Amino acid sequence: MRIAIIGCGWVGERLAKKLSSQGEHTIVTTTSPEKIPALQNFAKEVHLLDFDNNPDFGVLESVDVAIFSMPISRNDWFEGFQKLDKEFPKTILFSSTGIYPQENKIFTEKDTSDLRPDILAAENLVRKKYPQTNILRFGGLMGDERSLQKIYQNRTPENPHKKANYIHYEDILAVVDLLIHSEMRSEIYNVVAPEHPSIAEILNLEVETTADQTAETKQRIISSDHLIQDFNYTFIHPNPKNF
C-alpha cells in the first residue's frame, strides 16, 4: 500500500517509522530541505513539498492513502491545497481539539457551536475537496521527550487544577492504523486519553483546593467515546499520569 504523510512533523515521523516497519510503501513530504536526510532513513520516498510555493503534486501520484498532517491553523497552505489535483481512495486529516471553545463542559464531536474559525475552515476545506476524509482531532501531544514534567521543570503551572486533555503518540499511531484498514468514511474522532487527571495530579504537586477551584476542575473535557465505541478501542496509555 502506498501511504503518503503530507507534512511529516513530530507525529508524522513516528507514524512513517511504524508504517515502514510494517512493510508499507511510505511517502513523506516536508517543507524543510534540512530534514530530508533524516527522513530518508525510514521512508521509502521523501519529497520537498511546499503548498505555498509552486508545489509539484506529481510526487503524490498513485497514492492509496493520503494523510494530511500539515499545521492546519496556518493560512499559508490554503491556496496551495485548493490546487491539489490528485485523487486518493482514502484520506485522513490530523486536526486538533483546540477547535473546541474554552468552556466548562464535556465536548464530543456533536458539538458544533463556537468552534475555532481557522481550524474549522481548514477541516471544511479538506472535506470539500475530499468528502471521504476522516478527521482526527488530537489532544495535547505527549510521549518520548514531550512531557509535563519537562514543560514545568523550571516553572509552576498557572492553573494546576486544570484537567488534562492529552494523547500519547503511540495511541495516535494505533488509531491511524485502524483507520487505514477500516471502511469508515467521513467521520470525526476526538483522540484524547479517556482519563483526565489535573495538571497537579500529573506533576504530583501538593496544592490547596478552594471551593472555587473545585468548581474549576469540572472545566473542559474532550471525550473520545465515539472512537472507543466505533472501534471497541482500548487505549495503550489511558492515563496521562503514566505517560
Coordinates of C-alpha atoms in Angstrom, one line a residue:
M1 CA 0.0 0.0 0.0
R2 CA 1.3 3.5 -0.9
I3 CA 0.7 5.8 2.0
A4 CA 1.6 9.5 1.9
I5 CA 2.1 11.6 5.0
I6 CA 1.9 15.1 3.8
G7 CA 3.6 17.3 6.2
C8 CA 5.9 15.0 8.2
G9 CA 6.3 16.6 11.6
W10 CA 6.7 15.1 15.1
V11 CA 3.8 12.7 14.8
G12 CA 4.3 12.1 11.1
E13 CA 7.9 10.9 11.7
R14 CA 6.8 8.3 14.2
L15 CA 3.9 7.2 12.0
A16 CA 6.2 6.9 9.0
K17 CA 8.6 4.7 11.0
K18 CA 5.7 2.4 12.1
L19 CA 4.2 2.1 8.6
S20 CA 7.6 1.4 7.0
S21 CA 8.4 -1.3 9.6
Q22 CA 5.1 -2.9 8.6
G23 CA 6.2 -3.1 5.0
E24 CA 4.1 -0.2 3.6
H25 CA 5.4 2.0 0.8
T26 CA 5.7 5.2 2.9
I27 CA 5.9 8.6 1.1
V28 CA 6.6 11.6 3.2
T29 CA 6.8 15.3 2.4
T30 CA 8.4 18.2 4.2
T31 CA 8.8 21.9 3.6
S32 CA 12.3 21.8 5.2
P33 CA 15.2 20.7 3.0
E34 CA 17.4 20.1 6.0
K35 CA 15.0 17.4 7.3
I36 CA 15.3 15.2 4.1
P37 CA 18.4 13.1 5.1
A38 CA 16.9 12.1 8.4
L39 CA 13.5 11.2 6.8
Q40 CA 15.3 9.1 4.2
N41 CA 16.4 6.8 7.0
F42 CA 12.9 5.3 7.3
A43 CA 10.7 6.5 4.5
K44 CA 10.6 4.9 1.0
E45 CA 10.3 8.3 -0.6
V46 CA 10.9 11.8 0.7
H47 CA 9.9 14.9 -1.2
L48 CA 10.1 18.6 -0.7
L49 CA 6.5 19.9 -1.0
D50 CA 5.6 23.4 0.0
F51 CA 1.9 24.2 -0.6
D52 CA 2.7 27.9 -0.6
N53 CA 5.4 27.8 -3.2
N54 CA 4.6 26.2 -6.6
P55 CA 4.1 22.7 -5.3
D56 CA 4.7 19.7 -7.5
F57 CA 1.8 17.4 -6.7
G58 CA 3.2 14.8 -9.1
V59 CA 5.0 13.2 -6.2
L60 CA 1.6 12.1 -4.9
E61 CA 0.7 10.1 -7.9
S62 CA -1.0 6.7 -7.3
V63 CA -1.3 7.1 -3.5
D64 CA -3.7 4.8 -1.8
V65 CA -4.0 6.7 1.5
A66 CA -3.2 10.4 1.9
I67 CA -2.7 11.6 5.5
F68 CA -2.8 15.4 5.8
S69 CA -0.5 16.3 8.7
M70 CA 0.1 19.9 7.9
P71 CA -0.2 22.7 10.5
I72 CA -3.7 23.5 9.5
S73 CA -4.2 26.6 11.7
R74 CA -1.8 28.4 9.4
N75 CA -3.2 30.2 6.4
D76 CA -0.2 29.8 4.0
W77 CA -1.2 26.3 2.8
F78 CA -4.9 27.1 2.0
E79 CA -4.3 28.4 -1.6
G80 CA -1.9 25.6 -2.4
F81 CA -4.2 22.9 -1.1
Q82 CA -7.0 24.2 -3.3
K83 CA -4.8 23.4 -6.3
L84 CA -4.2 19.8 -5.2
D85 CA -5.5 17.8 -8.2
K86 CA -4.8 14.2 -7.1
E87 CA -7.4 11.6 -6.3
F88 CA -7.0 9.4 -3.2
P89 CA -9.1 6.4 -2.2
K90 CA -8.6 7.2 1.5
T91 CA -7.8 10.4 3.2
I92 CA -7.2 11.3 6.9
L93 CA -6.7 14.8 8.3
F94 CA -4.8 15.5 11.5
S95 CA -6.7 18.2 13.4
S96 CA -6.8 19.5 16.9
T97 CA -9.2 19.5 19.9
G98 CA -8.2 23.2 20.1
I99 CA -11.2 23.6 17.8
Y100 CA -13.5 23.4 20.9
P101 CA -14.1 26.6 23.0
Q102 CA -12.7 27.0 26.5
E103 CA -15.9 26.2 28.3
N104 CA -16.7 24.0 31.4
K105 CA -18.3 21.1 29.7
I106 CA -17.7 17.7 28.1
F107 CA -17.2 18.1 24.4
T108 CA -18.0 15.5 21.8
E109 CA -17.8 15.5 18.0
K110 CA -21.5 16.5 18.0
D111 CA -20.6 19.9 19.5
T112 CA -20.6 22.4 16.6
S113 CA -21.1 25.8 18.2
D114 CA -18.4 28.4 18.7
L115 CA -15.7 26.2 17.1
R116 CA -12.3 27.9 16.5
P117 CA -12.7 29.5 13.0
D118 CA -9.3 28.8 11.5
I119 CA -9.3 25.1 12.4
L120 CA -12.9 24.7 11.3
A121 CA -12.1 26.4 8.0
A122 CA -9.2 24.0 7.4
E123 CA -11.3 21.0 8.2
N124 CA -14.1 22.2 5.8
L125 CA -11.6 22.9 3.1
V126 CA -10.2 19.4 3.2
R127 CA -13.7 17.9 3.4
K128 CA -14.9 19.9 0.5
K129 CA -12.2 18.5 -1.8
Y130 CA -12.2 15.1 -0.2
P131 CA -15.6 14.3 1.3
Q132 CA -14.5 10.9 2.4
T133 CA -11.9 12.3 4.8
N134 CA -11.8 11.0 8.4
I135 CA -10.8 13.8 10.7
L136 CA -8.8 13.0 13.8
R137 CA -8.8 15.8 16.5
F138 CA -5.8 15.2 18.7
G139 CA -5.4 16.4 22.3
G140 CA -2.1 17.7 23.5
L141 CA 0.7 15.6 22.1
M142 CA 2.8 13.6 24.6
G143 CA 5.4 10.8 24.7
D144 CA 9.1 10.5 24.4
E145 CA 10.7 13.9 25.1
R146 CA 7.3 15.6 25.4
S147 CA 6.0 15.5 29.0
L148 CA 4.5 17.9 31.5
Q149 CA 7.5 17.2 33.8
K150 CA 9.8 18.8 31.2
I151 CA 7.4 21.6 30.4
Y152 CA 7.2 22.6 34.0
Q153 CA 10.7 21.6 35.2
N154 CA 11.6 25.3 35.8
R155 CA 8.2 26.9 36.4
T156 CA 5.0 26.4 38.2
P157 CA 1.7 25.8 36.2
E158 CA -0.6 28.8 36.2
N159 CA -3.7 26.5 36.8
P160 CA -2.6 23.3 38.5
H161 CA -6.3 22.3 38.8
K162 CA -6.8 22.3 35.1
K163 CA -7.9 18.9 33.7
A164 CA -5.7 17.2 31.1
N165 CA -6.8 16.5 27.6
Y166 CA -3.6 14.8 26.3
I167 CA -2.8 11.9 24.0
H168 CA 0.2 9.7 23.8
Y169 CA 1.6 9.4 20.3
E170 CA 1.5 5.6 20.4
D171 CA -2.3 5.7 20.6
I172 CA -2.3 8.1 17.7
L173 CA -0.3 5.6 15.6
A174 CA -2.6 2.8 16.6
V175 CA -5.7 4.8 15.7
V176 CA -4.3 5.8 12.4
D177 CA -3.5 2.2 11.6
L178 CA -7.1 1.3 12.4
L179 CA -8.5 3.9 10.1
I180 CA -6.1 2.9 7.2
H181 CA -7.6 -0.6 7.3
S182 CA -11.2 0.5 8.1
E183 CA -14.1 1.2 5.7
M184 CA -15.1 4.2 7.8
R185 CA -15.6 7.3 5.8
S186 CA -16.4 11.0 6.6
E187 CA -16.1 10.6 10.4
I188 CA -14.7 12.9 13.0
Y189 CA -13.0 11.4 16.0
N190 CA -11.6 13.1 19.2
V191 CA -8.3 11.3 20.0
V192 CA -7.7 12.0 23.7
A193 CA -6.8 9.7 26.6
P194 CA -10.0 8.8 28.4
E195 CA -8.8 9.7 31.8
H196 CA -8.4 13.4 32.7
P197 CA -6.3 14.0 35.9
S198 CA -5.4 17.5 36.8
I199 CA -2.1 19.1 36.0
A200 CA -1.3 18.9 39.7
E201 CA -2.0 15.2 39.8
I202 CA 0.2 14.5 36.9
L203 CA 3.1 16.5 38.4
N204 CA 2.4 15.2 41.9
L205 CA 2.0 18.7 43.2
E206 CA 0.5 19.4 46.6
V207 CA -1.9 22.3 46.1
E208 CA -4.7 23.6 48.2
T209 CA -8.2 23.3 46.8
T210 CA -10.7 26.0 47.5
A211 CA -14.4 25.8 46.7
D212 CA -13.9 27.9 43.6
Q213 CA -11.0 25.7 42.4
T214 CA -13.1 22.6 42.9
A215 CA -15.6 24.1 40.5
E216 CA -12.9 24.8 38.0
T217 CA -11.8 21.2 37.9
K218 CA -15.0 20.4 36.0
Q219 CA -13.7 22.5 33.2
R220 CA -13.3 21.5 29.6
I221 CA -13.1 17.7 29.0
I222 CA -12.7 16.3 25.5
S223 CA -14.5 12.9 25.1
S224 CA -13.1 10.0 23.0
D225 CA -16.2 7.9 23.5
H226 CA -17.1 8.0 19.8
L227 CA -13.8 6.5 18.8
I228 CA -14.0 3.9 21.6
Q229 CA -17.5 2.8 20.6
D230 CA -16.9 2.6 16.8
F231 CA -13.7 0.6 17.1
N232 CA -14.0 -1.0 20.5
Y233 CA -10.7 0.7 21.1
T234 CA -8.7 0.2 24.2
F235 CA -6.1 3.0 24.8
I236 CA -2.5 1.9 25.2
H237 CA -2.0 4.9 27.5
P238 CA -5.3 5.8 29.1
N239 CA -4.0 8.0 31.9
P240 CA -1.7 11.0 31.3
K241 CA -0.2 10.4 34.8
N242 CA 1.6 7.4 33.2
F243 CA 2.8 8.9 30.0

